[in-house]
Amino acid sequence: MAPKKQLESILGNRYESEDGDLYKVELLGGMDDHEITNFKSQLPNNTLPDEIEQLLRFSRGFEFYSFEEIRFDTYGVFGIDGLFPRSIELAGDGFGNYWILDIDSLGNWNSVYYVCHDPAVVIKHSENLSEFIMHVDEYGKKGNESHLDIIHEKTVFEIWDRNLGVLEPNDVNFNFGIVDGLPELFIVADLINKPTNTGFSWAKHHINSKIIRPTDEPLWIIEKKVKQGLFARLFKRNN
């Protein structure tokens, strides 16, 4: 189902908050021709998929309980270098965690990822924007039994507890070509063709680890910082 139709399908639904208050989707206004043109000029390849343009003309987002505004027009504001260089910051929860829609260099709008800061993990949340809207609707209906809440409260810790293997540059078997600036040690996080609920830690070893996204594919190279002893640091400084 196209995103506009998916959003339209939940407008009549009524939900109940944890405090027993009733609420519904509150639409934000749509974009006019000038706003669409300006937005398109900011996007990769100056491309806006037809179904996304239809959605934005209808509404640029909506309000929903437990979220800061859910927006479809927040391009280029996500701040963690290397993770999602071209993206829409769909929503935040007010605690430093975000739902991010990945856009490739051709301008295609792809999967939605949940980026958590504590623990520091990325999880493939929804296959596309339509499914994300469906997951928001499910959250409103099922609360802590919903896909969204299980990822938010449980899956993040399961992902954090898993250890990815450390690769040295000459051991790389992934077909991402020549990559400039590879760190001495790194992990490769590969979510190509992976289902939702799979993910990786983006800062398992250090919050300032370098992150490289070598292609449009959902594959990341993450620096593994190793603590060095005093003599190792002195030797490196003198050479």
PDB file of N, CA and C in Angstrom, residues 29 31 64 72 119 126 131 133 139 145 163 179 181 192 196-197 201 207 214 218 224 228:
ATOM      1  N   GLY A  29      -0.138  19.938   7.995  1.00  0.00           N
ATOM      2  CA  GLY A  29      -0.515  20.407   6.669  1.00  0.00           C
ATOM      3  C   GLY A  29       0.367  19.842   5.567  1.00  0.00           C
ATOM      4  N   MET A  31       2.277  20.026   1.646  1.00  0.00           N
ATOM      5  CA  MET A  31       3.165  20.962   0.958  1.00  0.00           C
ATOM      6  C   MET A  31       2.504  21.506  -0.309  1.00  0.00           C
ATOM      7  N   PHE A  64       1.288  12.048  17.127  1.00  0.00           N
ATOM      8  CA  PHE A  64       0.840  10.768  17.674  1.00  0.00           C
ATOM      9  C   PHE A  64       1.409  10.629  19.077  1.00  0.00           C
ATOM     10  N   PHE A  72       7.756  13.766   7.563  1.00  0.00           N
ATOM     11  CA  PHE A  72       8.246  13.174   6.310  1.00  0.00           C
ATOM     12  C   PHE A  72       9.160  14.131   5.539  1.00  0.00           C
ATOM     13  N   PRO A 119      21.077   1.343  24.852  1.00  0.00           N
ATOM     14  CA  PRO A 119      22.378   1.035  24.277  1.00  0.00           C
ATOM     15  C   PRO A 119      22.484   1.558  22.842  1.00  0.00           C
ATOM     16  N   SER A 126      11.412  -1.190   9.890  1.00  0.00           N
ATOM     17  CA  SER A 126      10.317  -1.382   8.936  1.00  0.00           C
ATOM     18  C   SER A 126      10.906  -1.434   7.528  1.00  0.00           C
ATOM     19  N   GLU A 131       5.054   0.622   5.861  1.00  0.00           N
ATOM     20  CA  GLU A 131       5.066  -0.328   6.978  1.00  0.00           C
ATOM     21  C   GLU A 131       5.330   0.384   8.296  1.00  0.00           C
ATOM     22  N   ILE A 133       4.312   3.412   9.096  1.00  0.00           N
ATOM     23  CA  ILE A 133       3.023   3.997   9.495  1.00  0.00           C
ATOM     24  C   ILE A 133       2.123   2.905  10.074  1.00  0.00           C
ATOM     25  N   TYR A 139       1.229   0.174  17.311  1.00  0.00           N
ATOM     26  CA  TYR A 139       1.656   0.620  18.633  1.00  0.00           C
ATOM     27  C   TYR A 139       0.496   1.275  19.383  1.00  0.00           C
ATOM     28  N   GLU A 145       2.813  -4.710  23.437  1.00  0.00           N
ATOM     29  CA  GLU A 145       2.843  -5.951  22.656  1.00  0.00           C
ATOM     30  C   GLU A 145       3.106  -5.675  21.176  1.00  0.00           C
ATOM     31  N   ASN A 163      28.011 -10.012  19.872  1.00  0.00           N
ATOM     32  CA  ASN A 163      29.313  -9.494  19.466  1.00  0.00           C
ATOM     33  C   ASN A 163      29.563  -9.779  17.995  1.00  0.00           C
ATOM     34  N   VAL A 179      37.936   1.324  -0.186  1.00  0.00           N
ATOM     35  CA  VAL A 179      37.403   2.298   0.756  1.00  0.00           C
ATOM     36  C   VAL A 179      38.555   3.116   1.327  1.00  0.00           C
ATOM     37  N   GLY A 181      40.501   5.507   3.894  1.00  0.00           N
ATOM     38  CA  GLY A 181      40.483   5.804   5.317  1.00  0.00           C
ATOM     39  C   GLY A 181      40.023   4.679   6.211  1.00  0.00           C
ATOM     40  N   ILE A 192      22.328  -6.277   4.617  1.00  0.00           N
ATOM     41  CA  ILE A 192      21.816  -6.490   3.263  1.00  0.00           C
ATOM     42  C   ILE A 192      20.897  -7.714   3.251  1.00  0.00           C
ATOM     43  N   THR A 196      13.469  -7.354   9.271  1.00  0.00           N
ATOM     44  CA  THR A 196      13.319  -6.413  10.376  1.00  0.00           C
ATOM     45  C   THR A 196      13.666  -7.109  11.687  1.00  0.00           C
ATOM     46  N   ASN A 197      13.980  -6.309  12.691  1.00  0.00           N
ATOM     47  CA  ASN A 197      14.405  -6.772  14.032  1.00  0.00           C
ATOM     48  C   ASN A 197      15.857  -7.212  14.075  1.00  0.00           C
ATOM     49  N   SER A 201      25.499  -2.919  16.876  1.00  0.00           N
ATOM     50  CA  SER A 201      25.914  -1.804  17.720  1.00  0.00           C
ATOM     51  C   SER A 201      26.778  -0.853  16.913  1.00  0.00           C
ATOM     52  N   ILE A 207      32.332   5.474  21.796  1.00  0.00           N
ATOM     53  CA  ILE A 207      31.257   6.337  21.307  1.00  0.00           C
ATOM     54  C   ILE A 207      31.699   7.176  20.115  1.00  0.00           C
ATOM     55  N   PRO A 214      30.152   2.580   2.895  1.00  0.00           N
ATOM     56  CA  PRO A 214      30.874   2.609   1.616  1.00  0.00           C
ATOM     57  C   PRO A 214      29.991   2.654   0.375  1.00  0.00           C
ATOM     58  N   PRO A 218      22.854  -1.379   2.841  1.00  0.00           N
ATOM     59  CA  PRO A 218      22.889  -1.274   4.300  1.00  0.00           C
ATOM     60  C   PRO A 218      24.048  -2.081   4.895  1.00  0.00           C
ATOM     61  N   LYS A 224      37.044  -0.244  15.415  1.00  0.00           N
ATOM     62  CA  LYS A 224      37.194  -0.841  16.743  1.00  0.00           C
ATOM     63  C   LYS A 224      38.400  -0.189  17.406  1.00  0.00           C
ATOM     64  N   GLN A 228      45.232   1.160  24.507  1.00  0.00           N
ATOM     65  CA  GLN A 228      46.657   0.888  24.470  1.00  0.00           C
ATOM     66  C   GLN A 228      47.286   1.197  25.821  1.00  0.00           C
TER      67      GLN A 228
END
